[in-house]
Every structure is written in structure tokens, then in C-alpha cells.
XYZ file of C-alpha atoms in Angstrom:
602
model
C 0.000 0.000 0.000
C 1.395 3.354 -0.967
C 1.931 6.132 1.620
C -0.662 8.548 0.096
C -3.407 5.942 0.300
C -2.660 5.308 3.965
C -2.770 9.055 4.701
C -6.189 9.464 3.039
C -7.574 6.621 5.160
C -6.794 8.598 8.366
C -8.784 11.712 7.212
C -12.395 12.347 8.218
C -15.196 14.236 6.462
C -16.173 17.786 7.618
C -19.941 17.797 6.933
C -20.113 21.622 7.083
C -17.635 22.205 4.296
C -17.464 18.779 2.545
C -13.722 18.682 3.105
C -11.722 15.733 4.402
C -9.520 16.864 7.268
C -7.471 15.302 10.003
C -9.203 14.156 13.180
C -7.496 16.849 15.232
C -8.549 19.602 12.788
C -12.113 18.246 12.791
C -12.179 18.347 16.560
C -10.937 21.973 16.640
C -13.550 23.068 14.100
C -16.411 21.395 15.992
C -15.363 23.142 19.190
C -15.310 26.567 17.481
C -18.762 25.933 16.019
C -20.189 25.013 19.436
C -18.887 28.299 20.906
C -20.335 30.307 17.999
C -23.709 28.554 18.365
C -23.892 29.405 22.076
C -23.123 33.078 21.323
C -25.821 33.191 18.674
C -28.348 31.606 21.002
C -27.519 34.120 23.727
C -27.853 37.024 21.326
C -31.183 35.704 20.044
C -32.589 35.443 23.546
C -31.300 38.925 24.620
C -33.809 41.852 24.693
C -33.564 44.245 21.753
C -30.976 47.013 22.191
C -32.438 50.321 23.361
C -32.725 52.908 20.625
C -30.568 56.001 20.951
C -32.516 58.600 22.924
C -34.279 61.154 20.807
C -33.151 64.716 21.170
C -35.490 67.266 22.764
C -37.312 69.517 20.378
C -35.270 72.405 21.799
C -32.041 70.701 20.738
C -33.366 69.618 17.361
C -34.588 73.080 16.451
C -31.483 74.876 17.740
C -29.315 72.720 15.459
C -31.263 73.727 12.352
C -29.983 76.529 10.164
C -32.097 79.589 11.125
C -32.897 80.389 7.501
C -34.001 76.831 6.712
C -36.092 76.728 9.881
C -37.770 80.026 8.994
C -38.639 78.885 5.483
C -39.903 75.510 6.668
C -42.070 76.979 9.442
C -43.437 79.723 7.178
C -44.559 77.160 4.616
C -46.011 74.936 7.331
C -48.104 77.737 8.795
C -49.213 78.941 5.370
C -50.256 75.423 4.358
C -52.318 74.924 7.489
C -53.899 78.355 7.111
C -55.026 77.465 3.587
C -56.437 74.138 4.763
C -58.819 75.938 7.143
C -58.006 73.302 9.753
C -56.239 75.693 12.065
C -56.564 79.397 12.863
C -53.084 80.391 13.953
C -54.068 84.001 14.477
C -57.410 83.944 16.340
C -59.194 87.216 17.027
C -59.592 86.561 20.718
C -58.149 84.602 23.593
C -59.991 83.168 26.560
C -57.023 83.503 28.908
C -58.311 85.106 32.097
C -55.513 84.402 34.569
C -52.477 86.624 35.067
C -49.438 84.369 35.221
C -47.721 86.330 37.988
C -50.906 86.224 40.061
C -51.272 82.480 39.377
C -47.784 81.820 40.758
C -48.490 83.936 43.828
C -51.889 82.315 44.489
C -50.884 78.669 44.077
C -47.273 78.638 45.244
C -48.367 77.062 48.534
C -49.485 73.769 46.938
C -47.721 70.716 48.359
C -45.862 68.139 46.283
C -48.307 65.965 44.381
C -51.318 68.186 45.204
C -53.680 68.900 42.301
C -56.741 71.180 42.119
C -58.685 69.445 39.361
C -61.890 71.311 40.223
C -60.235 74.709 39.530
C -60.065 75.656 35.857
C -57.501 78.215 34.771
C -56.812 79.694 31.346
C -53.384 81.242 30.880
C -51.379 82.414 27.880
C -47.688 82.994 27.293
C -44.675 82.387 25.096
C -43.012 78.963 24.922
C -39.341 79.001 25.956
C -38.910 75.268 26.615
C -40.559 72.164 25.191
C -39.527 68.613 26.000
C -41.183 65.225 25.662
C -40.901 62.275 28.049
C -42.333 59.548 25.882
C -45.347 59.837 23.613
C -47.852 60.666 26.360
C -46.081 63.310 28.443
C -44.894 66.747 27.266
C -43.564 69.648 29.319
C -43.521 73.337 28.388
C -42.143 76.379 30.165
C -44.001 79.550 29.226
C -43.475 83.175 30.249
C -45.839 86.127 30.567
C -46.382 89.131 32.862
C -42.809 88.833 34.107
C -43.325 85.296 35.442
C -42.729 81.771 34.170
C -44.567 78.506 34.800
C -44.230 74.867 33.842
C -47.069 73.334 31.846
C -47.454 69.570 32.234
C -49.379 67.858 29.423
C -50.453 64.237 29.955
C -52.505 62.317 27.419
C -54.876 61.051 30.143
C -55.771 64.707 30.998
C -56.223 65.749 27.378
C -59.711 67.016 26.456
C -59.018 68.875 23.215
C -60.824 68.432 19.890
C -57.715 66.989 18.225
C -55.680 63.963 19.336
C -52.985 64.606 21.957
C -50.047 64.075 19.595
C -51.509 66.263 16.844
C -52.265 69.060 19.284
C -48.719 69.274 20.588
C -47.070 68.738 17.232
C -48.142 72.253 16.253
C -46.427 74.072 19.162
C -42.798 75.166 18.767
C -40.319 77.266 20.708
C -41.226 80.931 20.670
C -44.911 80.308 19.928
C -47.570 82.069 21.978
C -50.074 79.544 23.291
C -53.150 79.439 25.483
C -53.478 76.672 28.054
C -56.668 75.431 29.668
C -56.029 73.299 32.723
C -55.828 73.193 36.500
C -53.169 74.133 39.082
C -51.020 71.559 40.804
C -47.548 70.604 41.917
C -45.741 67.690 40.335
C -44.589 64.636 42.299
C -41.141 63.749 40.909
C -39.345 60.523 41.837
C -35.860 62.015 42.014
C -36.423 64.932 44.396
C -38.560 65.880 47.385
C -40.240 69.023 46.072
C -42.358 69.147 42.952
C -42.679 71.975 40.436
C -45.662 74.319 40.520
C -47.406 73.662 37.212
C -50.508 74.036 35.119
C -51.779 70.557 34.279
C -53.080 71.077 30.756
C -56.342 69.749 29.389
C -55.873 71.536 26.077
C -53.593 74.061 24.385
C -54.379 76.511 21.589
C -51.833 78.188 19.350
C -52.459 81.954 19.412
C -49.511 83.176 17.357
C -46.720 81.055 15.863
C -43.099 82.199 15.964
C -41.774 81.738 12.442
C -38.146 82.116 13.469
C -35.837 79.755 15.302
C -35.653 81.227 18.817
C -31.964 81.846 19.652
C -30.481 80.354 22.788
C -30.899 82.586 25.814
C -27.468 81.536 27.003
C -25.798 83.254 24.064
C -28.486 85.798 23.141
C -27.651 88.329 20.443
C -23.900 88.643 20.645
C -23.606 91.598 18.271
C -24.320 94.876 20.111
C -25.415 96.651 16.917
C -27.903 93.881 16.182
C -29.269 94.062 19.730
C -30.302 97.684 19.306
C -31.632 97.245 15.761
C -33.733 94.230 16.788
C -34.776 95.500 20.187
C -37.894 93.289 20.228
C -35.689 90.190 20.138
C -33.186 91.677 22.588
C -35.910 92.167 25.216
C -37.407 88.761 24.435
C -34.150 86.943 25.104
C -32.897 88.960 28.079
C -35.372 89.722 30.901
C -32.707 91.826 32.666
C -32.871 94.390 29.865
C -36.624 94.568 30.277
C -36.026 95.390 33.951
C -34.078 98.493 32.910
C -37.079 99.818 30.994
C -39.334 99.012 33.956
C -36.946 100.919 36.248
C -37.295 103.855 33.876
C -41.071 103.684 34.269
C -40.654 103.620 38.045
C -38.454 106.750 37.942
C -40.967 108.623 35.793
C -43.888 107.556 37.995
C -42.088 108.620 41.172
C -41.169 112.006 39.696
C -44.736 112.630 38.554
C -46.242 111.647 41.918
C -43.647 113.666 43.852
C -44.575 116.847 42.000
C -48.338 116.294 41.918
C -48.428 115.795 45.693
C -46.796 119.243 45.951
C -49.561 120.931 43.929
C -47.789 120.928 40.556
C -49.948 120.584 37.434
C -48.758 118.406 34.552
C -49.081 120.001 31.101
C -48.103 119.343 27.490
C -46.475 121.994 25.308
C -45.760 122.067 21.538
C -43.106 119.825 20.018
C -42.648 122.113 16.986
C -41.705 125.756 17.341
C -41.008 128.725 15.096
C -38.058 129.545 17.413
C -35.784 126.893 18.955
C -35.564 128.446 22.420
C -35.347 127.374 26.030
C -31.874 125.832 25.901
C -28.467 126.319 24.344
C -28.537 123.545 21.725
C -28.611 122.949 17.975
C -32.147 122.087 16.815
C -33.636 119.787 14.203
C -35.441 121.594 11.411
C -38.674 120.517 9.729
C -41.228 122.045 7.350
C -45.000 122.459 7.559
C -46.371 121.857 4.058
C -49.814 123.398 4.515
C -48.453 126.640 5.974
C -45.228 126.720 3.953
C -43.339 127.362 7.176
C -39.997 126.229 8.577
C -40.280 124.845 12.113
C -37.871 123.527 14.720
C -38.289 120.466 16.897
C -38.152 121.696 20.459
C -34.902 121.600 22.382
C -36.677 122.395 25.682
C -40.205 123.300 26.850
C -38.980 126.082 29.135
C -40.378 129.169 27.416
C -43.875 127.706 27.063
C -43.934 126.560 30.699
C -42.979 130.038 31.950
C -45.712 131.540 29.790
C -48.127 129.252 31.650
C -46.818 130.632 34.961
C -47.549 134.121 33.638
C -51.042 132.846 32.789
C -51.739 131.782 36.386
C -50.500 128.170 36.482
C -48.175 128.838 39.378
C -46.718 125.322 39.611
C -46.361 123.418 36.345
C -44.244 120.546 35.054
C -43.803 118.513 31.913
C -42.173 115.124 31.378
C -41.490 114.749 27.687
C -39.150 114.286 24.750
C -36.646 116.896 23.559
C -34.706 116.881 20.278
C -31.165 118.137 19.781
C -29.225 117.868 16.548
C -25.977 116.792 18.153
C -23.663 113.805 18.121
C -24.869 110.512 19.579
C -22.467 109.002 22.103
C -22.511 107.007 25.332
C -24.454 109.686 27.202
C -26.292 111.553 24.419
C -29.132 110.557 22.093
C -30.684 112.970 19.561
C -34.042 112.555 21.287
C -34.191 112.210 25.045
C -36.557 112.670 27.986
C -36.526 115.447 30.558
C -38.629 116.654 33.450
C -38.948 120.430 33.790
C -40.902 122.221 36.501
C -41.494 125.891 37.317
C -42.554 127.097 40.752
C -43.819 130.621 41.329
C -42.684 132.498 44.437
C -39.535 130.377 44.741
C -35.849 130.895 43.975
C -32.774 128.763 43.258
C -32.334 127.894 46.934
C -35.873 126.520 47.220
C -35.315 124.511 44.051
C -32.013 123.191 45.408
C -33.765 121.848 48.505
C -36.547 120.338 46.412
C -33.969 118.699 44.123
C -32.308 116.937 47.047
C -35.677 115.697 48.301
C -36.785 114.533 44.851
C -33.616 112.669 43.912
C -33.015 111.163 47.351
C -36.594 109.860 47.432
C -36.318 108.557 43.885
C -33.133 106.608 44.625
C -34.670 105.074 47.734
C -37.854 104.186 45.811
C -36.034 102.496 42.921
C -33.108 100.814 44.704
C -34.310 100.441 48.290
C -31.406 102.465 49.693
C -29.227 105.537 49.185
C -25.968 103.947 48.057
C -25.461 102.704 44.509
C -22.591 101.496 42.344
C -21.924 102.715 38.827
C -19.403 101.366 36.313
C -17.998 103.326 33.395
C -17.085 101.920 30.000
C -13.424 101.902 30.989
C -14.161 99.849 34.096
C -14.036 102.601 36.722
C -16.286 101.855 39.678
C -18.047 104.705 41.463
C -19.721 104.129 44.825
C -22.312 106.879 45.112
C -23.991 108.122 48.286
C -27.124 110.071 47.350
C -27.962 111.227 50.878
C -28.491 114.943 51.418
C -27.052 117.505 51.983
C -25.054 117.485 48.764
C -21.653 119.071 48.235
C -21.667 122.650 46.885
C -18.934 124.176 44.699
C -18.727 127.788 43.466
C -17.560 127.786 39.842
C -15.159 130.750 39.495
C -13.431 130.484 42.915
C -12.902 126.748 42.316
C -11.413 127.391 38.851
C -9.083 129.997 40.384
C -7.976 127.469 42.992
C -7.451 124.622 40.491
C -5.564 126.711 37.917
C -3.766 128.923 40.455
C -4.866 131.862 38.291
C -7.078 134.811 39.350
C -10.023 135.411 37.019
C -11.430 138.753 35.881
C -14.310 140.152 37.912
C -17.728 138.608 37.285
C -19.054 141.652 35.443
C -16.047 141.469 33.058
C -16.352 137.791 32.092
C -18.182 138.651 28.863
C -15.578 141.086 27.469
C -13.045 140.731 24.652
C -10.234 141.108 27.206
C -11.559 138.085 29.086
C -11.741 136.187 25.798
C -7.994 136.709 25.330
C -7.396 135.705 28.968
C -9.390 132.481 28.531
C -7.583 131.581 25.300
C -4.249 131.879 27.079
C -5.515 129.890 30.074
C -6.874 127.051 27.914
C -3.547 126.915 26.092
C -1.432 126.901 29.262
C -3.608 124.249 30.932
C -3.879 122.182 27.726
C -7.663 122.415 27.802
C -9.074 121.587 24.384
C -11.947 123.782 23.162
C -13.086 123.381 19.539
C -14.138 126.586 17.733
C -15.889 128.904 18.106
C -13.816 130.101 21.062
C -16.498 132.107 22.849
C -16.081 133.002 26.512
C -18.972 130.710 27.495
C -17.568 127.693 25.654
C -14.055 128.080 27.068
C -15.280 128.441 30.659
C -17.494 125.392 30.134
C -14.493 123.332 29.010
C -12.437 124.456 32.016
C -15.289 123.504 34.356
C -15.470 120.091 32.705
C -11.779 119.495 33.252
C -11.308 120.834 36.768
C -14.680 120.589 38.548
C -16.975 118.056 36.880
C -14.351 115.308 37.106
C -14.415 115.640 40.926
C -18.182 115.166 41.157
C -18.737 111.510 42.058
C -21.294 111.940 44.823
C -24.074 114.434 43.973
C -22.603 117.936 43.770
C -24.105 121.369 43.095
C -21.971 123.660 40.918
C -23.131 127.265 41.432
C -22.241 130.815 40.432
C -22.358 130.604 36.636
C -21.384 133.604 34.497
C -24.291 135.516 33.056
C -23.314 134.922 29.399
C -23.592 131.152 29.988
C -27.147 131.476 31.321
C -29.382 133.677 29.149
C -32.593 132.744 30.985
C -31.348 132.930 34.596
C -31.745 135.866 36.966
C -28.716 137.951 37.954
C -27.071 137.027 41.229
C -28.347 139.185 44.075
C -24.837 139.857 45.442
C -22.293 138.940 42.714
C -22.447 141.163 39.598
C -21.933 139.319 36.316
C -23.069 135.993 37.758
C -26.515 134.397 37.909
C -28.482 132.372 40.456
C -28.070 128.976 38.898
C -26.873 125.496 39.791
C -26.042 122.331 37.930
C -26.142 118.987 39.767
C -23.509 116.423 38.787
C -23.136 112.747 39.671
C -20.359 110.432 38.474
C -18.932 113.380 36.489
C -22.185 113.860 34.520
C -24.899 116.512 34.757
C -28.316 115.383 35.963
C -30.053 118.690 36.851
C -29.919 122.304 35.662
C -31.874 124.929 37.617
C -32.018 128.631 38.414
C -33.981 131.582 39.611
C -35.807 132.571 36.437
C -35.135 135.907 34.803
C -38.432 137.825 34.906
C -37.211 141.288 33.858
C -38.375 141.812 30.229
C -35.755 144.547 29.630
C -32.882 142.382 30.813
C -34.227 139.324 28.993
C -34.139 141.091 25.642
C -30.525 142.162 26.228
C -29.598 138.541 27.068
C -31.245 137.270 23.889
C -29.340 139.885 21.865
C -26.094 138.689 23.456
C -26.991 135.141 22.416
C -27.685 136.354 18.884
C -24.195 137.891 18.814
C -22.714 134.522 19.840
C -24.678 132.864 17.044
C -23.200 135.394 14.608
C -19.749 134.268 15.779
C -20.595 130.747 14.608
C -22.110 129.197 17.751
C -24.938 127.048 16.320
C -26.211 126.309 19.822
C -26.873 129.921 20.812
C -30.520 131.002 21.134
C -32.527 133.440 19.027
C -34.863 136.163 20.250
C -38.321 134.774 21.043
C -40.631 137.774 20.693
C -43.689 135.949 22.047
C -41.849 135.046 25.240
C -40.496 138.568 25.638
C -44.037 139.936 25.277
C -45.322 137.467 27.890
C -42.748 138.738 30.400
C -44.129 142.240 29.918
C -47.344 141.050 31.613
C -45.385 140.045 34.711
C -43.752 136.732 35.592
C -43.773 136.116 39.376
C -40.441 135.369 41.050
C -39.987 131.781 39.856
C -37.641 128.880 40.369
C -37.093 126.539 37.410
C -35.707 123.007 37.197
C -34.719 120.564 34.432
C -33.635 116.956 34.961
C -32.489 114.340 32.452
C -34.592 111.228 32.990
C -32.282 109.070 30.851
C -29.225 109.999 32.927
C -30.997 109.073 36.152
C -31.977 105.704 34.702
C -28.354 105.099 33.655
C -27.018 105.764 37.143
C -29.692 103.817 39.021
C -29.496 100.752 36.748
C -25.695 100.836 36.330
C -25.656 101.291 32.545
C -22.881 103.429 31.062
C -24.582 103.671 27.639
C -27.735 105.712 27.141
C -28.811 103.246 24.453
C -29.388 100.602 27.133
C -31.988 102.739 28.933
C -33.963 103.726 25.825
C -36.508 101.285 24.422
C -35.483 102.230 20.878
C -32.266 104.285 20.716
C -31.344 106.201 17.592
C -29.461 104.038 15.076
C -27.638 105.164 11.981
C -29.381 104.020 8.805
C -27.935 100.965 7.084
C -26.471 101.527 3.602
C -28.850 100.996 0.674
C -29.047 97.351 -0.375
C -27.786 96.035 2.956
C -31.077 94.406 3.965
C -30.475 91.700 6.537
C -32.250 88.397 6.910
C -33.010 87.464 3.299
C -36.615 86.848 2.292
C -39.607 87.809 4.395
C -42.246 85.269 5.438
C -44.625 86.594 2.775
C -41.935 86.217 0.110
C -41.115 82.666 1.222
C -44.697 81.444 0.787
C -45.455 83.620 -2.242
C -48.110 85.939 -0.821
C -49.347 88.322 -3.522
C -50.449 91.880 -2.719
C -54.144 92.655 -3.055
C -55.200 94.352 -6.230
C -55.695 98.080 -5.737
C -58.738 99.724 -7.220
C -57.882 102.036 -10.117
C -59.389 105.314 -8.947
C -58.333 107.040 -12.177
C -60.479 104.731 -14.358
C -63.203 106.504 -16.283
C -61.608 109.901 -16.018
């Protein structure tokens, strides 16, 4: 027998492959197959692997491109509107419960307690939506400065549409109405439940077509924040609080004056003469009368005419317009409070100013000490308590510059102009043209006195040529009875004993006209109507003007005036720089209505 034949006889058949292999190889293969079979059996008997958890709707929507989301949602809403199955913009809402009052009323509910016999209807904007399975959905909505959780369970659902279909329509940012009952949840992982509205039905009142940005990041671009103020306030409740603080300041000021027998009035916004303050006005035109007019820079002259007419205590809180640069502390339109009090002088007004501002600070902040931060990071700790520091202007300038000034009744002369030019040069005080005496003294005051005014400070003893509407000082010739109040180096109040001598007033106006001829655009013109009113007799009167915006800045710790205005002035965007692409109407192809041809048949 040959060797190959003997070798073949020792091989065995592998039934799996049909091969003939050695006994040892066959044994190894059988063992491997037994192990594989056991693994397969174990895998077959194992429960199915859990699916990857679905992302919350918040997360899904935030990941979408905002433009794609907007287009998709716009088409969705338009399609449903055309189907007549859903009215996304109903004419009325049945919500009858204030959210803040709901929280206050039901905050005492214990964990797991439900008031199923109490029906509430609330409405608000959706800021969170998350699902916990197919039969449980949570929302967080906000309204009236409060927020509340809405718990939607399929076993509580009583709406006309199925549970899933109802909640499929609601997205982040939507405004919804909820019908349900109050209760507090009973969570497994903590002791205290969340005060909630347990929903029986929800109704979409107004869909948000845009992808609501994350509150954590907000609108990062400052320019965009002020151009899209509606979205800025929506995303940041703290900025809404600033506007509410402004309202509180205005309300306090109004009530303070009315309880002291002042009458609130409204005076014209457009004037033939831009008087009442040293400022450059905006100009407009009245088509019907063919007349140039100026937007008012101050209501002062009208208010004093009312005092002449027998309104002995008057005030106005309103908007003024000045055609000047916009910066951190100036906006072309701004709000002031001016009051005029017959039979009072600058000293009475000074006392009233301390009472008004001290009370206002206490009312808004709860105390008399505040902190203010500048753009550069300086921190000012301000004590508003009276009495305030008082500084006389000219003696303080003499002390700071170590230079004696001309006498008060010489401060308006050409010789003083030369003196002030030399002083500004030697002290390196910058004063842009025109170099009038008033402007140079103002710049010196800004450098040497205003920068020392952190706590409230009265600066008094102004030169007459800087104050065309103030009464001459009773004991210092060439000066007037006037004060300016400064805080954190900025003016908040300007006040004086009002000039009521018609002869002197006309001379002052003529002096202002001369300054205007020298190129000072802010100087005032002669107001003949006001001069004539003084001829009928203006009682001795104290006048006051306060910048509301400045007070809001200091009491809310905002260094930019734009933060305290609901809609600050913004420079127009260049032509063709429209942001955001298509509008919702353009996305869905809405056509304008045909306009009747009124010229037909003529």
C-alpha cells in the first residue's frame, strides 16, 4: 500500500464544508462551532438594544440653520392656514388668569397636590418644550414677568384633536393658550415638585416663524441688539427690567410733584423759534403753511408763559430733540422733566432737588448707596444722601488753575476772551471753535470741577453769558443764580432763579444772537412771544430741568444711554444692505391685493 493511500484513510469528512480533514482539525472546528452557536443563542434570547434617545425639540430646532427653519415653518403655517383646519391668528383669547398672580396664588401647593376642580386659562410664550415619551410633554411659558411649567399628559387631554396632533403644532417661541388646573408635580428624584398648570388643552395663538436663539448666548452683536430691540428684550429679561426701572423713575417724579400741587401740562413739540436751551435744533417744514419749524430743544419758554397765565406750579415730562452727536451719554431725542414754581428761587429749588432725587433713589433701589461702572471699568460708589456738596464755579477754577479770574461783570468782554484763550492753552484744555467766553469756561469747568463730582454735587455761580434765561445774582455782579447737579462726572439737573425782567431778557437774547453770529450754532434766538409774555409780569420763579435718561443710567448701572432707551437712535444701514433674506410673505409667495384704479373713467 502506498503512503498517500494510507494518509487518506486517516482523514475524516467535515460535513459543514465537505472537506476531508485530520481528526485533530475536525475536533478543533467542531469546538469553534459550538462556541459560535452558544453566542448566537444568547444574542437571540437577549432583549432588543435600546434605541438612541431622541433629542429634545429644543435641541433639534437649535441645530437647524435659522434660515431653513424660517422657510420651513413659514410654509407649514401657510399650508395649514389654507387648509382651514387651524386658525393660527385667532381674534380673541380666553385667557383670564395673570401668570404672575397664578404663581403667587398657588405657590403654597404641596408636592403631588392637584386642584382638578379649579379651571384656569393662561397664555404665554413657549421658551422650553420637552417630551418624556409619547404621552407626556412639558412646556415652560413666560408672561407678565413670570414663568410657569405646563405639564401635558394624554390622560388629561380634552381637546378636539388627538394629543399628539395638538402638541405637534407648538414650537419654541410660539404664543399659546393653556386650559387646565393648578397643581404641583410629584417627581421621583427629588422631594419638592414643580408648581405647574396641568393642561387639558392648548391653543396656538400666534406662531413664531423664526428659530428662537439660545438665551445663554443671546444676540452677541451689540449693533444687532439695538436694531432688533424686540428680540433683545425677548431673550434677556434683565434688559426689560431696565425699561421698567425707567417707568418707576418717571412715575415717582410725577407723583412727587403732583403731591406738591404741581400741574402736569403738554407743550408744543414744533416751534417757530428753537428756544429754552443752548442747543442745535432739528429743522422741519410744515407743508400746509409753507413754514420752517424747529423740533423743540426744551419746553422752558412755554412753561414760563403758563406761569404768567396763572399756572403757578407746572411741570412737563417729555421728549426733547437736539441735533448733536450721539455718544454714550447723548441721544438725539431724550426725555426730561422740567418744573417751574412761582414764588420760589434757586435755593428753594435746590432743597426740592435733594428731596426729589433722594426719594427717587430710595424708591427704585431700596437704599441711598449705589454702584456705577464706566465703560473703561471705573467703579463709582455713590452716596445720594443729602445735603449734597456745593462748589462755586469761578473760585474753584481759580484754585485749580492757580490763576485769578477777571471780575464777574467782566467775564463777557473781549479782554476776558484773550485771557481764557491763554488759560486754555497753558492748561492744555481743548476747546473746539468757536472760542467764545462761554464755551471756554465750560471746558475748564469740565476738566477741573466736573471730574471731581462723584457723589451728587451742586456747581453754582455761573457767568451771566452762559445762562441767558437765569436771573442775575443778588450779590455777585456778572453771575446768575443757577446750579447744575452732577453725579459720576455727569450733569443730571440744571436749575435757576428765572429771569423775569423783560428789559434784561431782551438784552440777554441779543447777546446770544451775537454769539450765534460768531458761529455758535447752539446759541438762542430772540423769542418775541416770550419777551411779550414777560411784559405782563412773571412772578419770582424757580425753574428746574432733569435728564430722565441719565438718572436711569445711574440707578441701573448702565454706562450707555442706548441701554436705557426702548429704541435708541441708530444710523441708517447703507442701501441694499437688507439683513435676513426673504420675508415670510416672500417665502410662501403671498401676492399683494389688487388696488382699485381710482383714475379709471376719467
